[in-house]
mmCIF file of C-alpha atoms and ligand atoms in Angstrom:
data_model
loop_
_atom_site.group_PDB
_atom_site.id
_atom_site.type_symbol
_atom_site.label_atom_id
_atom_site.label_comp_id
_atom_site.label_asym_id
_atom_site.label_seq_id
_atom_site.Cartn_x
_atom_site.Cartn_y
_atom_site.Cartn_z
ATOM 1 C CA MET A 85 48.454 115.251 60.933
ATOM 2 C CA SER A 86 47.997 118.396 58.373
ATOM 3 C CA LEU A 87 46.443 121.206 59.824
ATOM 4 C CA THR A 88 42.728 121.895 58.918
ATOM 5 C CA LEU A 89 40.823 124.919 59.076
ATOM 6 C CA GLU A 90 38.327 122.788 61.281
ATOM 7 C CA SER A 91 41.087 122.065 63.950
ATOM 8 C CA VAL A 92 42.385 125.194 64.416
ATOM 9 C CA ARG A 93 39.436 127.702 64.316
ATOM 10 C CA GLY A 94 38.476 126.863 68.120
ATOM 11 C CA ILE A 95 42.281 127.428 69.240
ATOM 12 C CA PHE A 96 42.494 129.320 72.935
ATOM 13 C CA LEU A 97 38.428 130.016 72.336
ATOM 14 C CA GLU A 98 37.691 128.914 75.833
ATOM 15 C CA THR A 99 40.191 131.800 77.207
ATOM 16 C CA GLN A 100 37.798 134.358 75.728
ATOM 17 C CA ALA A 101 34.164 135.352 77.149
ATOM 18 C CA PRO A 102 31.599 135.368 74.374
ATOM 19 C CA SER A 103 30.764 138.973 72.664
ATOM 20 C CA ALA A 104 27.828 140.939 72.977
ATOM 21 C CA ILE A 105 28.157 142.438 69.661
ATOM 22 C CA PRO A 106 26.322 140.211 67.478
ATOM 23 C CA ASP A 107 23.239 139.612 69.378
ATOM 24 C CA ILE A 108 23.194 143.490 69.436
ATOM 25 C CA LEU A 109 23.237 143.609 65.546
ATOM 26 C CA THR A 110 20.609 141.412 65.486
ATOM 27 C CA ARG A 111 18.294 142.828 67.681
ATOM 28 C CA PHE A 112 19.048 146.405 65.991
ATOM 29 C CA GLN A 113 17.904 144.875 62.897
ATOM 30 C CA GLU A 114 14.871 143.767 64.378
ATOM 31 C CA LEU A 115 13.943 147.644 65.102
ATOM 32 C CA ASN A 116 11.781 150.161 62.824
ATOM 33 C CA LEU A 117 13.801 151.996 60.709
ATOM 34 C CA GLU A 118 13.552 155.469 62.752
ATOM 35 C CA ASP A 119 14.199 153.614 65.733
ATOM 36 C CA GLN A 120 17.740 152.438 64.172
ATOM 37 C CA LEU A 121 18.497 155.803 62.676
ATOM 38 C CA ALA A 122 17.615 157.609 66.030
ATOM 39 C CA LEU A 123 19.373 154.574 68.089
ATOM 40 C CA LEU A 124 22.816 155.208 65.940
ATOM 41 C CA TRP A 125 22.231 159.113 66.263
ATOM 42 C CA TYR A 126 22.425 158.550 70.062
ATOM 43 C CA ALA A 127 24.777 155.984 70.294
ATOM 44 C CA TYR A 128 26.730 157.804 67.902
ATOM 45 C CA THR A 129 26.322 161.746 69.705
ATOM 46 C CA GLU A 130 26.096 160.637 73.355
ATOM 47 C CA THR A 131 28.788 158.181 73.834
ATOM 48 C CA GLY A 132 31.517 161.048 73.562
ATOM 49 C CA ARG A 133 33.642 159.375 71.213
ATOM 50 C CA SER A 134 35.194 161.997 68.818
ATOM 51 C CA ILE A 135 36.522 161.448 65.317
ATOM 52 C CA THR A 136 39.675 162.874 64.703
ATOM 53 C CA ARG A 137 39.950 165.443 61.930
ATOM 54 C CA ALA A 138 42.986 163.871 60.354
ATOM 55 C CA ALA A 139 41.208 160.464 59.357
ATOM 56 C CA LEU A 140 38.898 162.633 57.696
ATOM 57 C CA GLY A 141 41.179 163.920 55.382
ATOM 58 C CA ALA A 142 42.892 160.750 54.942
ATOM 59 C CA ALA A 143 39.732 159.300 54.049
ATOM 60 C CA ARG A 144 39.412 161.491 50.421
ATOM 61 C CA MET A 145 35.968 162.479 50.603
ATOM 62 C CA GLU A 146 35.813 163.329 47.096
ATOM 63 C CA LEU A 147 33.339 160.257 46.348
ATOM 64 C CA ALA A 148 30.641 161.415 49.162
ATOM 65 C CA GLU A 149 30.655 165.273 48.262
ATOM 66 C CA GLY A 150 28.505 164.312 45.427
ATOM 67 C CA LEU A 151 25.860 162.623 47.527
ATOM 68 C CA LEU A 152 26.368 165.199 50.438
ATOM 69 C CA THR A 153 25.701 167.790 47.918
ATOM 70 C CA GLU A 154 22.422 166.109 46.567
ATOM 71 C CA ILE A 155 20.935 165.604 50.191
ATOM 72 C CA LYS A 156 21.708 169.385 51.102
ATOM 73 C CA GLN A 157 19.455 170.187 48.069
ATOM 74 C CA MET A 158 16.384 168.155 48.810
ATOM 75 C CA SER A 159 13.179 169.102 51.402
ATOM 76 C CA ARG A 160 13.730 167.608 54.998
ATOM 77 C CA PRO A 161 11.117 165.144 54.232
ATOM 78 C CA ASP A 162 13.194 164.006 51.398
ATOM 79 C CA GLN A 163 16.272 163.836 53.201
ATOM 80 C CA THR A 164 15.016 162.053 56.241
ATOM 81 C CA GLN A 165 13.473 159.550 53.320
ATOM 82 C CA VAL A 166 17.328 159.207 51.964
ATOM 83 C CA MET A 167 18.213 158.357 55.313
ATOM 84 C CA VAL A 168 15.427 155.838 55.987
ATOM 85 C CA ASP A 169 16.236 154.039 52.494
ATOM 86 C CA LEU A 170 19.817 153.566 53.338
ATOM 87 C CA ALA A 171 19.033 151.956 56.629
ATOM 88 C CA ARG A 172 16.399 149.752 55.068
ATOM 89 C CA ARG A 173 18.789 149.209 51.910
ATOM 90 C CA ALA A 174 16.215 149.935 49.496
ATOM 91 C CA ASP A 175 17.363 149.594 45.606
ATOM 92 C CA THR A 176 17.336 153.599 45.091
ATOM 93 C CA PRO A 177 19.705 155.424 42.874
ATOM 94 C CA PHE A 178 21.030 157.165 45.959
ATOM 95 C CA SER A 179 21.472 154.143 47.898
ATOM 96 C CA ARG A 180 23.481 152.426 44.999
ATOM 97 C CA THR A 181 25.555 154.982 44.893
ATOM 98 C CA TYR A 182 26.332 154.810 48.787
ATOM 99 C CA GLY A 183 26.546 150.836 48.366
ATOM 100 C CA VAL A 184 29.694 150.350 46.590
ATOM 101 C CA PHE A 185 31.476 153.147 48.599
ATOM 102 C CA SER A 186 34.143 151.869 50.493
ATOM 103 C CA VAL A 187 34.193 151.381 54.366
ATOM 104 C CA ASN A 188 35.790 154.432 55.392
ATOM 105 C CA THR A 189 33.952 156.541 52.627
ATOM 106 C CA LYS A 190 30.884 155.372 54.048
ATOM 107 C CA LEU A 191 32.012 156.124 57.507
ATOM 108 C CA GLY A 192 33.169 159.817 56.040
ATOM 109 C CA PHE A 193 30.014 160.111 54.559
ATOM 110 C CA TRP A 194 28.117 159.548 57.806
ATOM 111 C CA TYR A 195 30.300 161.881 59.709
ATOM 112 C CA ARG A 196 29.801 164.781 57.520
ATOM 113 C CA LEU A 197 26.061 164.467 57.597
ATOM 114 C CA GLY A 198 25.831 164.161 61.296
ATOM 115 C CA GLU A 199 27.770 167.312 60.958
ATOM 116 C CA LEU A 200 25.289 168.589 58.707
ATOM 117 C CA MET A 201 22.552 167.451 61.080
ATOM 118 C CA ALA A 202 24.106 169.007 63.985
ATOM 119 C CA GLN A 203 24.113 172.266 62.133
ATOM 120 C CA GLY A 204 20.416 172.208 61.044
ATOM 121 C CA VAL A 205 21.344 172.152 57.245
ATOM 122 C CA VAL A 206 19.915 168.402 57.047
ATOM 123 C CA ALA A 207 16.954 167.120 58.748
ATOM 124 C CA PRO A 208 18.072 166.186 62.270
ATOM 125 C CA ILE A 209 16.354 163.457 64.415
ATOM 126 C CA PRO A 210 13.202 165.038 65.509
ATOM 127 C CA GLU A 211 14.054 166.123 69.362
ATOM 128 C CA ASP A 212 10.460 164.647 70.653
ATOM 129 C CA TYR A 213 11.478 161.672 68.801
ATOM 130 C CA LYS A 214 10.261 158.550 71.151
ATOM 131 C CA MET A 215 12.041 155.468 70.810
ATOM 132 C CA THR A 216 10.033 152.255 71.526
ATOM 133 C CA PRO A 217 11.182 150.215 74.475
ATOM 134 C CA GLU A 218 13.158 147.839 72.559
ATOM 135 C CA ALA A 219 15.381 150.612 71.087
ATOM 136 C CA GLU A 220 15.468 152.074 74.578
ATOM 137 C CA THR A 221 17.044 148.882 75.954
ATOM 138 C CA LEU A 222 19.303 148.382 73.004
ATOM 139 C CA LEU A 223 20.982 151.571 73.470
ATOM 140 C CA ASN A 224 21.135 150.826 76.733
ATOM 141 C CA ARG A 225 23.356 147.747 76.268
ATOM 142 C CA ILE A 226 25.167 149.722 73.722
ATOM 143 C CA LYS A 227 26.147 152.559 76.111
ATOM 144 C CA LYS A 228 27.548 149.958 78.694
ATOM 145 C CA LEU A 229 29.933 148.715 76.240
ATOM 146 C CA ASP A 230 33.575 150.006 75.966
ATOM 147 C CA GLY A 231 34.518 152.427 73.510
ATOM 148 C CA GLY A 232 35.841 149.937 70.943
ATOM 149 C CA GLN A 233 32.829 147.699 71.068
ATOM 150 C CA GLN A 234 30.677 150.882 70.930
ATOM 151 C CA ILE A 235 32.353 152.201 67.545
ATOM 152 C CA THR A 236 32.317 148.289 66.304
ATOM 153 C CA VAL A 237 28.414 148.521 66.698
ATOM 154 C CA LEU A 238 28.482 152.044 64.812
ATOM 155 C CA ARG A 239 30.905 150.747 61.946
ATOM 156 C CA ASN A 240 28.871 147.850 61.127
ATOM 157 C CA THR A 241 25.760 149.119 60.971
ATOM 158 C CA VAL A 242 26.814 151.801 58.670
ATOM 159 C CA VAL A 243 28.482 149.373 56.304
ATOM 160 C CA ASP A 244 25.545 147.266 55.990
ATOM 161 C CA MET A 245 23.594 150.286 54.742
ATOM 162 C CA GLY A 246 22.719 150.908 51.266
ATOM 163 C CA TYR A 247 22.401 149.328 48.416
ATOM 164 C CA ASP A 248 25.319 146.910 46.749
ATOM 165 C CA PRO A 249 23.902 145.346 43.760
ATOM 166 C CA LEU A 250 27.307 143.127 43.727
ATOM 167 C CA LYS A 251 26.926 142.460 47.080
ATOM 168 C CA ALA A 252 23.772 140.323 46.531
ATOM 169 C CA ASP A 253 25.587 138.061 43.933
ATOM 170 C CA ASN A 254 28.578 137.435 46.566
ATOM 171 C CA ALA A 255 31.086 139.336 43.876
ATOM 172 C CA PRO A 256 34.606 140.144 45.475
ATOM 173 C CA VAL A 257 35.292 143.222 47.170
ATOM 174 C CA LYS A 258 35.697 146.206 44.647
ATOM 175 C CA GLU A 259 38.499 148.248 44.300
ATOM 176 C CA LEU A 260 37.207 151.603 42.986
ATOM 177 C CA ASP A 261 37.937 153.461 45.874
ATOM 178 C CA PRO A 262 41.381 155.986 46.292
ATOM 179 C CA LYS A 263 43.438 154.448 49.134
ATOM 180 C CA PHE A 264 42.701 155.496 52.703
ATOM 181 C CA ILE A 265 46.181 157.456 53.519
ATOM 182 C CA ARG A 266 47.400 156.894 56.865
ATOM 183 C CA PRO A 267 47.343 160.465 58.990
ATOM 184 C CA GLU A 268 50.617 159.267 61.070
ATOM 185 C CA PRO A 269 52.883 156.289 60.958
ATOM 186 C CA ALA A 270 52.346 153.666 63.705
ATOM 187 C CA PRO A 271 54.204 153.038 66.484
ATOM 188 C CA LYS A 272 57.070 150.578 65.982
ATOM 189 C CA THR A 273 56.395 147.262 66.631
ATOM 190 C CA LYS A 274 58.117 146.322 70.048
ATOM 191 C CA THR A 275 59.353 142.658 70.451
ATOM 192 C CA LEU A 276 56.953 140.269 71.969
ATOM 193 C CA GLU A 277 58.427 138.477 75.396
ATOM 194 C CA GLY A 278 58.227 134.737 74.481
ATOM 195 C CA ILE A 279 57.023 135.185 70.905
ATOM 196 C CA PRO A 280 60.303 134.885 68.975
ATOM 197 C CA GLU A 281 57.961 134.014 65.259
ATOM 198 C CA PRO A 282 59.147 136.005 62.191
ATOM 199 C CA ALA A 283 55.656 135.334 60.592
ATOM 200 C CA VAL A 284 53.942 136.808 63.678
ATOM 201 C CA LEU A 285 56.159 139.895 64.085
ATOM 202 C CA GLY A 286 56.386 140.266 60.424
ATOM 203 C CA TYR A 287 52.709 140.588 60.408
ATOM 204 C CA PHE A 288 52.394 143.232 62.636
ATOM 205 C CA GLU A 289 55.052 145.327 61.367
ATOM 206 C CA ALA A 290 53.768 145.021 58.003
ATOM 207 C CA MET A 291 50.353 145.784 58.889
ATOM 208 C CA ASN A 292 51.147 148.712 60.764
ATOM 209 C CA GLU A 293 52.985 150.031 57.499
ATOM 210 C CA ASP A 294 49.828 149.041 55.316
ATOM 211 C CA ARG A 295 52.364 146.479 53.544
ATOM 212 C CA PHE A 296 49.329 144.278 52.780
ATOM 213 C CA GLU A 297 51.383 142.065 50.437
ATOM 214 C CA THR A 298 53.904 141.626 52.867
ATOM 215 C CA ALA A 299 51.928 140.608 55.210
ATOM 216 C CA ALA A 300 49.983 137.974 52.952
ATOM 217 C CA ALA A 301 52.968 136.743 52.050
ATOM 218 C CA LEU A 302 53.575 135.203 55.749
ATOM 219 C CA PHE A 303 50.488 133.206 55.282
ATOM 220 C CA ALA A 304 50.454 129.455 53.719
ATOM 221 C CA PRO A 305 49.162 129.423 50.328
ATOM 222 C CA GLU A 306 45.762 128.060 51.858
ATOM 223 C CA GLY A 307 46.207 130.290 54.942
ATOM 224 C CA SER A 308 43.580 132.094 56.359
ATOM 225 C CA LEU A 309 42.035 135.162 58.360
ATOM 226 C CA GLN A 310 39.046 135.478 60.136
ATOM 227 C CA PRO A 311 38.207 139.039 60.961
ATOM 228 C CA PRO A 312 35.988 139.618 64.116
ATOM 229 C CA PHE A 313 32.429 138.373 63.783
ATOM 230 C CA GLN A 314 32.988 136.873 60.411
ATOM 231 C CA GLN A 315 33.947 133.760 58.404
ATOM 232 C CA PRO A 316 37.441 133.061 57.618
ATOM 233 C CA ILE A 317 38.925 134.605 54.276
ATOM 234 C CA VAL A 318 41.192 131.660 52.560
ATOM 235 C CA GLY A 319 43.966 132.178 50.522
ATOM 236 C CA ARG A 320 46.271 135.337 49.807
ATOM 237 C CA GLU A 321 44.563 136.978 47.292
ATOM 238 C CA GLY A 322 41.202 137.111 49.414
ATOM 239 C CA ILE A 323 43.314 138.090 52.250
ATOM 240 C CA ILE A 324 44.992 141.131 50.377
ATOM 241 C CA ARG A 325 41.652 142.368 48.930
ATOM 242 C CA TYR A 326 40.352 142.349 52.141
ATOM 243 C CA MET A 327 42.930 144.190 53.900
ATOM 244 C CA ARG A 328 43.092 146.872 51.456
ATOM 245 C CA GLU A 329 39.362 147.407 52.179
ATOM 246 C CA GLU A 330 39.353 147.040 55.901
ATOM 247 C CA ALA A 331 43.103 147.799 57.161
ATOM 248 C CA GLN A 332 44.024 150.905 55.850
ATOM 249 C CA GLY A 333 45.464 153.264 58.523
ATOM 250 C CA LEU A 334 45.168 150.908 61.524
ATOM 251 C CA ASN A 335 47.499 151.064 64.525
ATOM 252 C CA MET A 336 48.538 147.455 65.861
ATOM 253 C CA LEU A 337 49.690 147.333 69.587
ATOM 254 C CA PRO A 338 50.213 143.903 70.315
ATOM 255 C CA GLU A 339 51.168 143.875 73.913
ATOM 256 C CA GLN A 340 51.652 140.287 75.137
ATOM 257 C CA GLY A 341 51.005 136.466 73.864
ATOM 258 C CA ILE A 342 51.832 133.018 74.519
ATOM 259 C CA CYS A 343 53.464 130.558 72.256
ATOM 260 C CA GLU A 344 52.148 126.803 72.303
ATOM 261 C CA VAL A 345 54.553 123.936 70.189
ATOM 262 C CA GLN A 346 52.432 121.087 69.449
ATOM 263 C CA ASN A 347 53.428 117.584 69.241
ATOM 264 C CA ASP A 348 53.544 117.896 65.186
ATOM 265 C CA GLY A 349 55.691 120.917 65.269
ATOM 266 C CA SER A 350 53.083 123.367 64.393
ATOM 267 C CA LYS A 351 52.451 126.199 66.765
ATOM 268 C CA GLN A 352 49.598 128.008 68.650
ATOM 269 C CA LEU A 353 49.947 131.378 69.576
ATOM 270 C CA LYS A 354 47.494 134.101 71.536
ATOM 271 C CA ILE A 355 48.674 137.600 71.381
ATOM 272 C CA THR A 356 46.289 140.273 73.077
ATOM 273 C CA GLY A 357 46.804 144.042 73.059
ATOM 274 C CA LYS A 358 45.160 147.331 71.481
ATOM 275 C CA VAL A 359 44.102 147.984 68.216
ATOM 276 C CA GLN A 360 43.095 151.992 67.144
ATOM 277 C CA THR A 361 41.299 153.155 63.960
ATOM 278 C CA PRO A 362 42.187 155.770 62.097
ATOM 279 C CA TRP A 363 38.793 157.442 62.855
ATOM 280 C CA PHE A 364 39.288 157.881 66.326
ATOM 281 C CA GLY A 365 43.033 157.685 66.720
ATOM 282 C CA VAL A 366 44.382 157.193 70.363
ATOM 283 C CA ASN A 367 40.843 158.074 71.910
ATOM 284 C CA VAL A 368 39.606 154.938 71.301
ATOM 285 C CA ALA A 369 41.816 151.537 72.150
ATOM 286 C CA MET A 370 40.236 148.302 70.907
ATOM 287 C CA ASN A 371 41.127 145.293 73.183
ATOM 288 C CA ILE A 372 41.904 142.705 70.846
ATOM 289 C CA ALA A 373 43.089 139.063 70.825
ATOM 290 C CA TRP A 374 44.932 137.573 67.869
ATOM 291 C CA ARG A 375 44.704 133.441 68.079
ATOM 292 C CA PHE A 376 47.673 132.286 65.623
ATOM 293 C CA ALA A 377 47.959 129.110 64.131
ATOM 294 C CA LEU A 378 51.502 128.265 62.535
ATOM 295 C CA ASN A 379 52.385 125.250 60.159
ATOM 296 C CA THR A 380 55.461 123.519 60.631
ATOM 297 C CA GLN A 381 57.363 125.769 58.165
ATOM 298 C CA GLY A 382 56.417 128.644 60.478
ATOM 299 C CA GLU A 383 53.829 130.068 57.815
ATOM 300 C CA ILE A 384 50.184 131.548 59.370
ATOM 301 C CA PHE A 385 47.838 129.067 58.546
ATOM 302 C CA PHE A 386 45.175 130.650 60.474
ATOM 303 C CA VAL A 387 44.710 133.878 62.268
ATOM 304 C CA ALA A 388 41.381 134.768 63.840
ATOM 305 C CA ILE A 389 40.998 138.343 65.221
ATOM 306 C CA ASP A 390 38.753 138.937 68.260
ATOM 307 C CA MET A 391 37.080 141.893 70.160
ATOM 308 C CA LEU A 392 37.706 141.515 73.676
ATOM 309 C CA ALA A 393 34.526 141.972 75.950
ATOM 310 C CA SER A 394 36.995 143.676 78.685
ATOM 311 C CA PRO A 395 40.319 144.940 79.098
ATOM 312 C CA GLU A 396 40.887 142.192 81.976
ATOM 313 C CA GLU A 397 40.310 139.654 78.795
ATOM 314 C CA LEU A 398 43.801 140.695 77.723
ATOM 315 C CA LEU A 399 45.466 138.709 80.215
ATOM 316 C CA ASN A 400 43.179 135.646 79.810
ATOM 317 C CA LEU A 401 46.312 133.765 77.754
ATOM 318 C CA ARG A 402 45.644 130.171 78.956
ATOM 319 C CA PRO A 403 42.786 128.664 79.883
ATOM 320 C CA SER A 404 41.838 128.157 83.513
ATOM 321 C CA LYS A 405 42.861 124.519 84.888
HETATM 322 O O1 45D B 648 22.032 160.658 61.506
HETATM 323 O O2 45D B 648 44.919 141.984 62.122
HETATM 324 C C1 45D B 648 24.504 157.554 62.042
HETATM 325 C C2 45D B 648 41.097 143.479 60.722
HETATM 326 C C3 45D B 648 22.945 157.411 61.760
HETATM 327 C C4 45D B 648 42.750 142.598 59.757
HETATM 328 C C5 45D B 648 25.271 158.922 61.837
HETATM 329 C C6 45D B 648 41.938 143.679 62.109
HETATM 330 C C7 45D B 648 22.378 158.648 62.108
HETATM 331 C C8 45D B 648 43.626 142.283 60.481
HETATM 332 C C9 45D B 648 24.997 156.376 61.239
HETATM 333 C C10 45D B 648 24.698 156.757 63.602
HETATM 334 C C11 45D B 648 40.666 144.448 59.747
HETATM 335 C C12 45D B 648 40.594 142.294 60.960
HETATM 336 C C13 45D B 648 24.551 159.731 61.607
HETATM 337 C C14 45D B 648 43.116 143.346 62.731
HETATM 338 C C15 45D B 648 23.096 159.714 61.519
HETATM 339 C C16 45D B 648 43.703 142.234 61.885
HETATM 340 C C17 45D B 648 26.747 158.739 62.277
HETATM 341 C C18 45D B 648 40.692 144.349 62.715
HETATM 342 C C19 45D B 648 24.947 160.993 61.403
HETATM 343 C C20 45D B 648 43.733 143.765 63.695
HETATM 344 C C21 45D B 648 27.359 157.800 62.339
HETATM 345 C C22 45D B 648 40.589 145.621 63.052
HETATM 346 C C23 45D B 648 29.010 157.889 62.267
HETATM 347 C C24 45D B 648 39.563 146.409 63.722
HETATM 348 C C25 45D B 648 29.669 159.103 61.732
HETATM 349 C C26 45D B 648 38.965 145.659 64.543
HETATM 350 C C27 45D B 648 29.407 156.941 62.644
HETATM 351 C C28 45D B 648 39.356 147.897 63.292
HETATM 352 C C29 45D B 648 30.849 156.500 62.369
HETATM 353 C C30 45D B 648 37.870 148.389 63.746
HETATM 354 C C31 45D B 648 31.648 155.589 63.219
HETATM 355 C C32 45D B 648 37.672 149.536 63.372
HETATM 356 C C33 45D B 648 32.981 155.286 62.550
HETATM 357 C C34 45D B 648 36.554 150.054 63.857
HETATM 358 C C35 45D B 648 33.503 153.959 63.297
HETATM 359 C C36 45D B 648 36.504 151.384 63.700
HETATM 360 C C37 45D B 648 33.625 156.170 61.914
HETATM 361 C C38 45D B 648 35.782 149.634 64.699
HETATM 362 C C39 45D B 648 34.564 153.174 63.069
HETATM 363 C C40 45D B 648 35.163 152.120 63.857
#
């Protein structure tokens, strides 16, 4: 029997609790725009996760500088309007420029803007701003998440902002942006007990060095990668493009795993561990599971990357009988 995407997407899924993040993101979109910005601001400033300076240097901010200069010269109401336009994905010149930035440049832009708001150079969220009860409830839910999930909420909302005419047509990710430079080398991938699979170990090793072609070559030609809360990306080319955009500078720290050989000789593995983003470095560890299906040639036919709800889940490798 040959592997199909449908047959492998659900492997080990019963060992994981559903994540709260998709629902939080849906409810966030239902808030009014002022609430959206205020809630993110409080989630960003009050959760006390600090961005590392090294990451900002690595993000190469030339592209964002233009917009930051422009925004500094505006009146306060216009500054607020620009932020609202970004949040509502309005088709304005400003939102279009932002919309085609890479993920890392978008994050860097908001990071600098946040600094300018804190300094009073750019209009802050008014001190007496009162969020609606819906926004309050959502903020409290976000505060209860662990650090890795909190920054995921921030990231996903920021990435969604702005107007991208290409995205509307489902065009592939563009490669306009400079490379995000890894601030420091990743820790060496250690061997994983009970996981002798070269494709899996090679995957972590290559990802930790940003060698995405090498990582993608470990996939079957029809292989796919399913990022957290997203549909699978099928084929090596698409996987490479995705990784260039989303995986630069990540530290992958797999800790444990299991490997189950199927009757047809294919394999299913679940590996759990931590992932660090260069933005927060060692300050935030994301608890992650990789669910791999390898074909009989030992190639990666499928890997899902899941954000776990709690550190306890790192040890849930087998379904409870
Ligand atoms: O004024 O194996 C606000 C893959 C609003 C690849 C703001 C992966 C208002 C394969 C916006 C709040 C990639 C899938 C200001 C693995 C306001 C693979 C500012 C997984 C000022 C493992 C907000 C990788 C700011 C993962 C500055 C899971 C917010 C990576 C900044 C996850 C937020 C990375 C930042 C994450 C968030 C990075 C910098 C979650 C960064 C998050």
